[in-house]
Amino acid sequence: MAIADSIVVLTGAGISAESGIATFRGPGGLWEGHRVEDVCTPEALARDPLLVHRFYDARRAALAGVEPNAAHRALARLDAEWPGELLIVTQNVDDLHERAGARRLLHMHGELLSALCASCGARRAWRDDLPPGTACVDCGAPALRPDIVFFGEMPYDMDRIDAALARADIFVSIGTSGAVYPAAGFVQTARWHGAQTLEINLEPSGGSHLFDESRMGAAGKLVPAWVDDMLASISP
Ligand code: APR
Protein backbone atom coordinates (compact mmCIF):
# COMPACT_ATOMS: atom_id res chain seq x y z
CA MET A 1 0.00 0.00 0.00
CA ALA A 2 1.81 3.13 -1.15
CA ILE A 3 1.00 6.11 1.03
CA ALA A 4 0.42 8.15 -2.08
CA ASP A 5 -2.42 5.85 -3.01
CA SER A 6 -5.58 7.63 -3.97
CA ILE A 7 -8.81 6.31 -2.46
CA VAL A 8 -12.44 6.80 -3.48
CA VAL A 9 -15.10 5.55 -1.05
CA LEU A 10 -18.75 5.28 -2.14
CA THR A 11 -21.34 5.00 0.64
CA GLY A 12 -25.04 4.18 0.55
CA ALA A 13 -27.92 3.85 2.98
CA GLY A 14 -26.38 0.75 4.56
CA ILE A 15 -23.68 2.81 6.31
CA SER A 16 -26.41 4.74 8.16
CA ALA A 17 -28.58 1.71 8.96
CA GLU A 18 -26.89 1.04 12.33
CA SER A 19 -27.60 4.67 13.24
CA GLY A 20 -31.30 3.90 12.88
CA ILE A 21 -31.93 5.46 9.46
CA ALA A 22 -34.03 3.17 7.24
CA THR A 23 -32.46 1.97 4.01
CA PHE A 24 -34.47 2.18 0.80
CA ARG A 25 -34.84 -1.41 -0.32
CA GLY A 26 -35.39 -4.50 1.73
CA PRO A 27 -37.73 -5.21 4.66
CA GLY A 28 -39.03 -2.05 6.34
CA GLY A 29 -37.15 0.03 3.78
CA LEU A 30 -38.05 3.64 3.20
CA TRP A 31 -39.51 2.85 -0.16
CA GLU A 32 -41.63 0.20 1.52
CA GLY A 33 -43.68 3.01 3.01
CA HIS A 34 -43.86 5.06 -0.16
CA ARG A 35 -43.75 4.40 -3.87
CA VAL A 36 -40.65 6.07 -5.23
CA GLU A 37 -42.79 7.56 -7.99
CA ASP A 38 -44.89 9.31 -5.34
CA VAL A 39 -42.12 11.11 -3.49
CA CYS A 40 -38.84 11.16 -5.39
CA THR A 41 -39.49 12.33 -8.95
CA PRO A 42 -39.99 15.80 -10.50
CA GLU A 43 -43.45 14.62 -11.58
CA ALA A 44 -44.38 13.76 -7.98
CA LEU A 45 -43.22 17.21 -6.85
CA ALA A 46 -45.36 18.88 -9.51
CA ARG A 47 -48.35 16.61 -8.84
CA ASP A 48 -48.37 16.72 -5.03
CA PRO A 49 -45.83 19.23 -3.64
CA LEU A 50 -47.25 18.99 -0.11
CA LEU A 51 -46.71 15.18 0.05
CA VAL A 52 -43.15 15.47 -1.26
CA HIS A 53 -42.18 18.42 0.97
CA ARG A 54 -43.66 16.68 4.04
CA PHE A 55 -41.83 13.41 3.20
CA TYR A 56 -38.50 15.25 3.31
CA ASP A 57 -39.52 17.43 6.29
CA ALA A 58 -40.07 14.21 8.27
CA ARG A 59 -36.68 12.78 7.24
CA ARG A 60 -34.94 16.12 7.99
CA ALA A 61 -36.55 16.30 11.45
CA ALA A 62 -35.55 12.68 12.16
CA LEU A 63 -31.85 13.61 11.85
CA ALA A 64 -31.99 15.19 15.31
CA GLY A 65 -32.66 11.74 16.77
CA VAL A 66 -29.77 9.80 15.23
CA GLU A 67 -26.00 9.77 15.67
CA PRO A 68 -23.06 8.74 13.48
CA ASN A 69 -22.00 5.13 14.02
CA ALA A 70 -18.58 3.43 14.13
CA ALA A 71 -18.44 3.21 10.34
CA HIS A 72 -18.92 6.98 9.89
CA ARG A 73 -16.33 7.62 12.60
CA ALA A 74 -13.82 5.24 11.01
CA LEU A 75 -14.11 7.01 7.63
CA ALA A 76 -13.63 10.36 9.36
CA ARG A 77 -10.45 8.97 10.98
CA LEU A 78 -9.23 7.81 7.56
CA ASP A 79 -10.02 11.28 6.21
CA ALA A 80 -7.96 12.90 8.98
CA GLU A 81 -4.96 10.54 8.78
CA TRP A 82 -4.66 9.34 5.17
CA PRO A 83 -1.79 11.29 3.53
CA GLY A 84 -2.83 10.48 -0.04
CA GLU A 85 -5.88 11.64 -1.96
CA LEU A 86 -9.26 10.61 -0.53
CA LEU A 87 -12.81 11.38 -1.63
CA ILE A 88 -15.90 10.06 0.15
CA VAL A 89 -18.82 10.10 -2.30
CA THR A 90 -22.08 9.50 -0.47
CA GLN A 91 -25.46 8.72 -1.99
CA ASN A 92 -26.96 9.50 1.41
CA VAL A 93 -28.71 12.76 2.16
CA ASP A 94 -28.19 12.56 5.94
CA ASP A 95 -25.43 14.55 7.68
CA LEU A 96 -23.84 11.68 9.61
CA HIS A 97 -20.54 11.71 7.70
CA GLU A 98 -20.12 15.42 8.48
CA ARG A 99 -21.11 14.97 12.11
CA ALA A 100 -18.51 12.21 12.43
CA GLY A 101 -15.90 14.69 11.15
CA ALA A 102 -15.47 13.78 7.47
CA ARG A 103 -14.24 16.69 5.33
CA ARG A 104 -13.23 15.28 1.94
CA LEU A 105 -16.86 14.43 1.23
CA LEU A 106 -19.56 15.14 -1.34
CA HIS A 107 -23.27 14.32 -1.51
CA MET A 108 -24.09 13.23 -5.06
CA HIS A 109 -27.84 12.91 -4.33
CA GLY A 110 -28.19 16.18 -2.39
CA GLU A 111 -28.77 16.81 1.32
CA LEU A 112 -31.74 16.96 3.70
CA LEU A 113 -30.18 19.99 5.45
CA SER A 114 -30.23 22.08 2.29
CA ALA A 115 -32.88 23.82 0.19
CA LEU A 116 -32.68 24.31 -3.58
CA CYS A 117 -34.33 27.14 -5.50
CA ALA A 118 -36.09 25.69 -8.52
CA SER A 119 -35.97 29.16 -10.08
CA CYS A 120 -32.39 30.45 -9.64
CA GLY A 121 -30.63 27.23 -8.64
CA ALA A 122 -29.28 28.61 -5.34
CA ARG A 123 -28.57 25.98 -2.64
CA ARG A 124 -28.62 27.07 0.99
CA ALA A 125 -28.45 25.36 4.38
CA TRP A 126 -31.95 24.61 5.67
CA ARG A 127 -32.77 22.94 9.00
CA ASP A 128 -36.51 23.51 9.47
CA ASP A 129 -39.65 22.38 7.67
CA LEU A 130 -39.81 23.62 4.09
CA PRO A 131 -43.41 24.31 2.99
CA PRO A 132 -44.15 24.45 -0.75
CA GLY A 133 -43.97 28.05 -2.03
CA THR A 134 -41.28 29.18 0.44
CA ALA A 135 -39.48 32.22 -0.96
CA CYS A 136 -35.89 31.88 -2.10
CA VAL A 137 -33.46 34.02 -0.05
CA ASP A 138 -31.44 34.78 -3.17
CA CYS A 139 -34.00 35.58 -5.86
CA GLY A 140 -37.26 35.94 -3.91
CA ALA A 141 -39.17 33.44 -6.07
CA PRO A 142 -41.59 31.20 -4.09
CA ALA A 143 -39.66 28.23 -5.46
CA LEU A 144 -37.65 26.54 -2.70
CA ARG A 145 -37.72 22.71 -2.82
CA PRO A 146 -35.90 19.92 -0.98
CA ASP A 147 -32.28 19.83 -2.22
CA ILE A 148 -32.61 16.16 -3.17
CA VAL A 149 -31.63 14.76 -6.56
CA PHE A 150 -34.81 13.04 -7.77
CA PHE A 151 -34.89 10.06 -10.10
CA GLY A 152 -34.35 11.35 -13.62
CA GLU A 153 -32.31 14.35 -12.43
CA MET A 154 -28.52 14.70 -12.80
CA PRO A 155 -26.56 13.88 -9.63
CA TYR A 156 -24.25 16.59 -8.26
CA ASP A 157 -20.48 16.82 -8.87
CA MET A 158 -20.24 14.11 -11.53
CA ASP A 159 -17.15 15.73 -13.13
CA ARG A 160 -15.36 15.74 -9.78
CA ILE A 161 -16.39 12.14 -9.11
CA ASP A 162 -15.26 10.93 -12.55
CA ALA A 163 -11.90 12.68 -12.13
CA ALA A 164 -11.40 11.05 -8.72
CA LEU A 165 -12.34 7.61 -10.06
CA ALA A 166 -9.85 8.03 -12.92
CA ARG A 167 -7.08 8.66 -10.37
CA ALA A 168 -8.17 6.07 -7.80
CA ASP A 169 -5.79 3.28 -6.78
CA ILE A 170 -8.43 1.92 -4.40
CA PHE A 171 -12.24 2.02 -4.73
CA VAL A 172 -14.36 0.89 -1.78
CA SER A 173 -18.18 0.62 -1.90
CA ILE A 174 -19.94 0.52 1.48
CA GLY A 175 -23.63 -0.19 2.21
CA THR A 176 -25.19 0.19 -1.22
CA SER A 177 -27.32 -2.22 -3.22
CA GLY A 178 -25.85 -1.20 -6.56
CA ALA A 179 -29.41 -0.67 -7.79
CA VAL A 180 -29.13 2.97 -8.94
CA TYR A 181 -26.88 4.48 -11.61
CA PRO A 182 -24.57 6.29 -12.06
CA ALA A 183 -23.26 5.24 -8.60
CA ALA A 184 -23.69 1.55 -9.43
CA GLY A 185 -21.30 2.00 -12.36
CA PHE A 186 -18.45 3.60 -10.38
CA VAL A 187 -16.80 0.24 -9.71
CA GLN A 188 -16.47 -0.38 -13.46
CA THR A 189 -14.96 3.07 -14.04
CA ALA A 190 -12.49 2.51 -11.20
CA ARG A 191 -11.54 -0.96 -12.50
CA TRP A 192 -11.10 0.44 -16.00
CA HIS A 193 -8.50 2.82 -14.59
CA GLY A 194 -6.72 0.04 -12.72
CA ALA A 195 -8.05 0.48 -9.18
CA GLN A 196 -8.30 -2.33 -6.65
CA THR A 197 -11.98 -2.65 -5.72
CA LEU A 198 -13.55 -3.75 -2.43
CA GLU A 199 -17.22 -4.08 -1.48
CA ILE A 200 -18.37 -3.98 2.15
CA ASN A 201 -22.06 -4.80 2.46
CA LEU A 202 -24.53 -6.80 4.54
CA GLU A 203 -25.30 -8.99 1.54
CA PRO A 204 -24.00 -9.30 -2.03
CA SER A 205 -25.05 -6.22 -4.04
CA GLY A 206 -26.14 -6.15 -7.66
CA GLY A 207 -22.55 -5.56 -8.70
CA SER A 208 -20.66 -7.85 -6.29
CA HIS A 209 -19.20 -9.85 -9.17
CA LEU A 210 -17.43 -6.69 -10.38
CA PHE A 211 -15.37 -6.28 -7.20
CA ASP A 212 -11.94 -7.81 -6.60
CA GLU A 213 -13.06 -8.53 -3.05
CA SER A 214 -16.41 -8.56 -1.20
CA ARG A 215 -16.65 -8.53 2.61
CA MET A 216 -20.15 -9.36 3.85
CA GLY A 217 -21.20 -8.04 7.23
CA ALA A 218 -22.22 -4.94 9.16
CA ALA A 219 -20.48 -1.70 8.22
CA GLY A 220 -20.14 -0.78 11.90
CA LYS A 221 -17.79 -3.74 12.31
CA LEU A 222 -16.10 -4.14 8.91
CA VAL A 223 -15.36 -0.48 8.09
CA PRO A 224 -13.32 0.23 11.25
CA ALA A 225 -11.33 -2.98 10.59
CA TRP A 226 -10.65 -1.91 7.00
CA VAL A 227 -9.59 1.61 8.09
CA ASP A 228 -7.28 0.11 10.73
CA ASP A 229 -5.62 -2.00 8.00
CA MET A 230 -5.26 1.02 5.68
CA LEU A 231 -3.70 3.23 8.34
CA ALA A 232 -1.43 0.41 9.55
CA SER A 233 -0.19 0.01 5.96
CA ILE A 234 1.22 3.55 5.90
CA SER A 235 4.94 2.90 6.03
CA PRO A 236 6.56 5.17 8.67
N1 APR B 1 -23.97 -2.67 7.02
C1 APR B 1 -23.65 -2.78 5.70
N2 APR B 1 -24.56 -2.83 4.71
C2 APR B 1 -25.86 -2.74 5.08
C3 APR B 1 -26.28 -2.62 6.42
C4 APR B 1 -25.26 -2.58 7.42
N3 APR B 1 -25.56 -2.47 8.72
N4 APR B 1 -27.64 -2.57 6.45
C5 APR B 1 -28.06 -2.66 5.17
N5 APR B 1 -26.99 -2.78 4.34
C6 APR B 1 -26.98 -2.88 2.88
C7 APR B 1 -28.16 -3.62 2.30
O1 APR B 1 -27.84 -5.01 2.21
C8 APR B 1 -28.29 -2.99 0.91
O2 APR B 1 -27.52 -3.70 -0.05
O3 APR B 1 -27.09 -1.56 2.38
C9 APR B 1 -27.70 -1.60 1.09
C10 APR B 1 -28.75 -0.50 1.03
O4 APR B 1 -29.30 -0.51 -0.26
P1 APR B 1 -30.48 0.53 -0.63
O5 APR B 1 -31.52 0.49 0.43
O6 APR B 1 -30.85 0.25 -2.06
O7 APR B 1 -29.78 1.96 -0.52
P2 APR B 1 -28.77 2.61 -1.56
O8 APR B 1 -27.96 1.58 -2.26
O9 APR B 1 -28.05 3.68 -0.83
O10 APR B 1 -29.77 3.32 -2.60
C11 APR B 1 -29.15 4.10 -3.61
O11 APR B 1 -31.31 4.77 -4.39
O12 APR B 1 -33.38 5.26 -3.64
C12 APR B 1 -32.26 5.83 -4.19
O13 APR B 1 -31.36 7.98 -4.00
C13 APR B 1 -31.65 6.84 -3.27
O14 APR B 1 -29.35 7.15 -2.64
C14 APR B 1 -30.36 6.18 -2.81
C15 APR B 1 -30.04 5.24 -3.96
XYZ file of C-alpha atoms and ligand atoms in Angstrom:
272
model
C 0.000 0.000 0.000
C 1.805 3.126 -1.155
C 1.004 6.106 1.031
C 0.418 8.149 -2.079
C -2.421 5.850 -3.006
C -5.580 7.632 -3.969
C -8.810 6.314 -2.463
C -12.439 6.796 -3.476
C -15.097 5.552 -1.054
C -18.755 5.283 -2.138
C -21.340 5.001 0.640
C -25.041 4.180 0.551
C -27.918 3.851 2.980
C -26.381 0.753 4.559
C -23.683 2.805 6.306
C -26.405 4.741 8.161
C -28.579 1.708 8.957
C -26.889 1.042 12.329
C -27.596 4.667 13.240
C -31.302 3.897 12.883
C -31.933 5.464 9.456
C -34.030 3.171 7.243
C -32.458 1.968 4.010
C -34.468 2.177 0.799
C -34.836 -1.406 -0.320
C -35.393 -4.495 1.731
C -37.726 -5.206 4.664
C -39.026 -2.047 6.341
C -37.147 0.029 3.784
C -38.052 3.642 3.199
C -39.508 2.854 -0.163
C -41.634 0.195 1.524
C -43.682 3.014 3.014
C -43.860 5.056 -0.159
C -43.747 4.396 -3.865
C -40.648 6.073 -5.228
C -42.787 7.558 -7.994
C -44.891 9.312 -5.341
C -42.122 11.107 -3.486
C -38.838 11.157 -5.387
C -39.491 12.327 -8.955
C -39.994 15.795 -10.505
C -43.448 14.624 -11.584
C -44.382 13.758 -7.979
C -43.218 17.214 -6.852
C -45.359 18.879 -9.512
C -48.346 16.612 -8.837
C -48.371 16.723 -5.033
C -45.832 19.229 -3.639
C -47.246 18.987 -0.111
C -46.710 15.179 0.048
C -43.145 15.470 -1.265
C -42.177 18.418 0.971
C -43.657 16.678 4.036
C -41.826 13.414 3.204
C -38.503 15.247 3.309
C -39.521 17.431 6.289
C -40.071 14.210 8.268
C -36.678 12.779 7.238
C -34.943 16.125 7.988
C -36.551 16.305 11.453
C -35.545 12.683 12.163
C -31.849 13.611 11.851
C -31.990 15.192 15.314
C -32.657 11.744 16.771
C -29.773 9.804 15.225
C -25.999 9.766 15.671
C -23.056 8.744 13.476
C -22.001 5.134 14.024
C -18.578 3.428 14.133
C -18.438 3.208 10.336
C -18.919 6.977 9.895
C -16.331 7.617 12.598
C -13.823 5.245 11.006
C -14.109 7.013 7.627
C -13.627 10.358 9.359
C -10.449 8.972 10.978
C -9.228 7.808 7.562
C -10.015 11.284 6.206
C -7.956 12.896 8.984
C -4.964 10.537 8.780
C -4.663 9.336 5.169
C -1.790 11.291 3.528
C -2.834 10.478 -0.045
C -5.883 11.637 -1.963
C -9.256 10.612 -0.535
C -12.808 11.377 -1.628
C -15.903 10.059 0.150
C -18.824 10.103 -2.296
C -22.079 9.497 -0.469
C -25.457 8.725 -1.988
C -26.957 9.504 1.410
C -28.714 12.763 2.162
C -28.194 12.561 5.936
C -25.430 14.554 7.680
C -23.843 11.682 9.605
C -20.542 11.712 7.696
C -20.125 15.416 8.478
C -21.106 14.973 12.112
C -18.514 12.208 12.432
C -15.901 14.694 11.154
C -15.473 13.775 7.471
C -14.242 16.689 5.328
C -13.230 15.276 1.937
C -16.858 14.429 1.230
C -19.557 15.136 -1.338
C -23.273 14.325 -1.511
C -24.092 13.227 -5.060
C -27.844 12.907 -4.326
C -28.193 16.177 -2.392
C -28.767 16.808 1.319
C -31.736 16.963 3.702
C -30.180 19.985 5.455
C -30.225 22.076 2.287
C -32.883 23.825 0.188
C -32.679 24.307 -3.581
C -34.327 27.138 -5.498
C -36.094 25.687 -8.519
C -35.967 29.161 -10.075
C -32.392 30.449 -9.644
C -30.631 27.228 -8.641
C -29.276 28.613 -5.339
C -28.574 25.977 -2.644
C -28.620 27.073 0.993
C -28.449 25.365 4.377
C -31.955 24.610 5.666
C -32.767 22.940 9.002
C -36.507 23.511 9.468
C -39.655 22.380 7.674
C -39.807 23.624 4.086
C -43.406 24.310 2.994
C -44.150 24.453 -0.749
C -43.967 28.051 -2.026
C -41.283 29.177 0.442
C -39.484 32.215 -0.960
C -35.892 31.877 -2.102
C -33.464 34.016 -0.046
C -31.439 34.783 -3.172
C -33.999 35.581 -5.862
C -37.261 35.938 -3.912
C -39.167 33.443 -6.074
C -41.588 31.201 -4.090
C -39.657 28.227 -5.463
C -37.649 26.535 -2.700
C -37.722 22.705 -2.821
C -35.899 19.924 -0.976
C -32.279 19.826 -2.224
C -32.610 16.158 -3.172
C -31.633 14.760 -6.562
C -34.810 13.039 -7.769
C -34.895 10.064 -10.101
C -34.354 11.353 -13.616
C -32.309 14.355 -12.428
C -28.524 14.698 -12.802
C -26.558 13.876 -9.627
C -24.255 16.585 -8.264
C -20.482 16.820 -8.875
C -20.235 14.106 -11.532
C -17.153 15.727 -13.126
C -15.357 15.741 -9.777
C -16.387 12.138 -9.114
C -15.265 10.928 -12.553
C -11.900 12.676 -12.131
C -11.402 11.055 -8.721
C -12.341 7.607 -10.060
C -9.854 8.029 -12.921
C -7.082 8.657 -10.367
C -8.175 6.066 -7.799
C -5.791 3.277 -6.781
C -8.426 1.921 -4.396
C -12.235 2.023 -4.725
C -14.364 0.888 -1.783
C -18.176 0.619 -1.904
C -19.936 0.516 1.479
C -23.626 -0.195 2.209
C -25.187 0.188 -1.215
C -27.323 -2.224 -3.219
C -25.853 -1.199 -6.564
C -29.411 -0.666 -7.792
C -29.128 2.965 -8.939
C -26.879 4.480 -11.610
C -24.571 6.289 -12.057
C -23.264 5.244 -8.600
C -23.694 1.546 -9.433
C -21.300 1.996 -12.361
C -18.451 3.598 -10.377
C -16.798 0.239 -9.713
C -16.469 -0.379 -13.462
C -14.959 3.067 -14.040
C -12.486 2.511 -11.196
C -11.537 -0.960 -12.500
C -11.099 0.437 -15.997
C -8.501 2.820 -14.589
C -6.722 0.040 -12.717
C -8.048 0.480 -9.183
C -8.300 -2.330 -6.651
C -11.978 -2.653 -5.722
C -13.552 -3.754 -2.430
C -17.223 -4.078 -1.478
C -18.366 -3.978 2.152
C -22.064 -4.800 2.462
C -24.529 -6.803 4.545
C -25.297 -8.985 1.542
C -24.005 -9.299 -2.031
C -25.054 -6.219 -4.040
C -26.141 -6.153 -7.656
C -22.546 -5.563 -8.701
C -20.665 -7.848 -6.287
C -19.204 -9.847 -9.165
C -17.433 -6.690 -10.383
C -15.371 -6.278 -7.204
C -11.939 -7.809 -6.604
C -13.061 -8.526 -3.050
C -16.409 -8.559 -1.197
C -16.652 -8.529 2.606
C -20.146 -9.362 3.846
C -21.202 -8.044 7.232
C -22.220 -4.941 9.159
C -20.481 -1.699 8.222
C -20.140 -0.776 11.896
C -17.792 -3.742 12.310
C -16.097 -4.136 8.908
C -15.361 -0.479 8.093
C -13.319 0.232 11.254
C -11.326 -2.977 10.593
C -10.646 -1.911 6.996
C -9.589 1.607 8.086
C -7.276 0.107 10.731
C -5.624 -1.998 7.996
C -5.263 1.017 5.684
C -3.700 3.226 8.342
C -1.428 0.405 9.546
C -0.186 0.013 5.958
C 1.221 3.546 5.898
C 4.943 2.895 6.027
C 6.561 5.168 8.672
N -23.968 -2.670 7.019
C -23.647 -2.777 5.704
N -24.563 -2.828 4.709
C -25.862 -2.743 5.080
C -26.279 -2.621 6.424
C -25.262 -2.583 7.418
N -25.555 -2.474 8.723
N -27.642 -2.574 6.446
C -28.056 -2.657 5.166
N -26.989 -2.776 4.337
C -26.982 -2.876 2.880
C -28.156 -3.625 2.302
O -27.838 -5.009 2.206
C -28.288 -2.985 0.912
O -27.518 -3.696 -0.053
O -27.090 -1.556 2.375
C -27.698 -1.597 1.086
C -28.753 -0.497 1.032
O -29.301 -0.508 -0.261
P -30.476 0.530 -0.630
O -31.517 0.488 0.430
O -30.847 0.248 -2.056
O -29.778 1.959 -0.520
P -28.771 2.612 -1.555
O -27.960 1.582 -2.264
O -28.047 3.683 -0.831
O -29.770 3.319 -2.599
C -29.146 4.097 -3.607
O -31.309 4.773 -4.386
O -33.377 5.258 -3.641
C -32.257 5.830 -4.192
O -31.364 7.979 -3.997
C -31.654 6.841 -3.266
O -29.347 7.147 -2.638
C -30.360 6.176 -2.813
C -30.037 5.237 -3.956
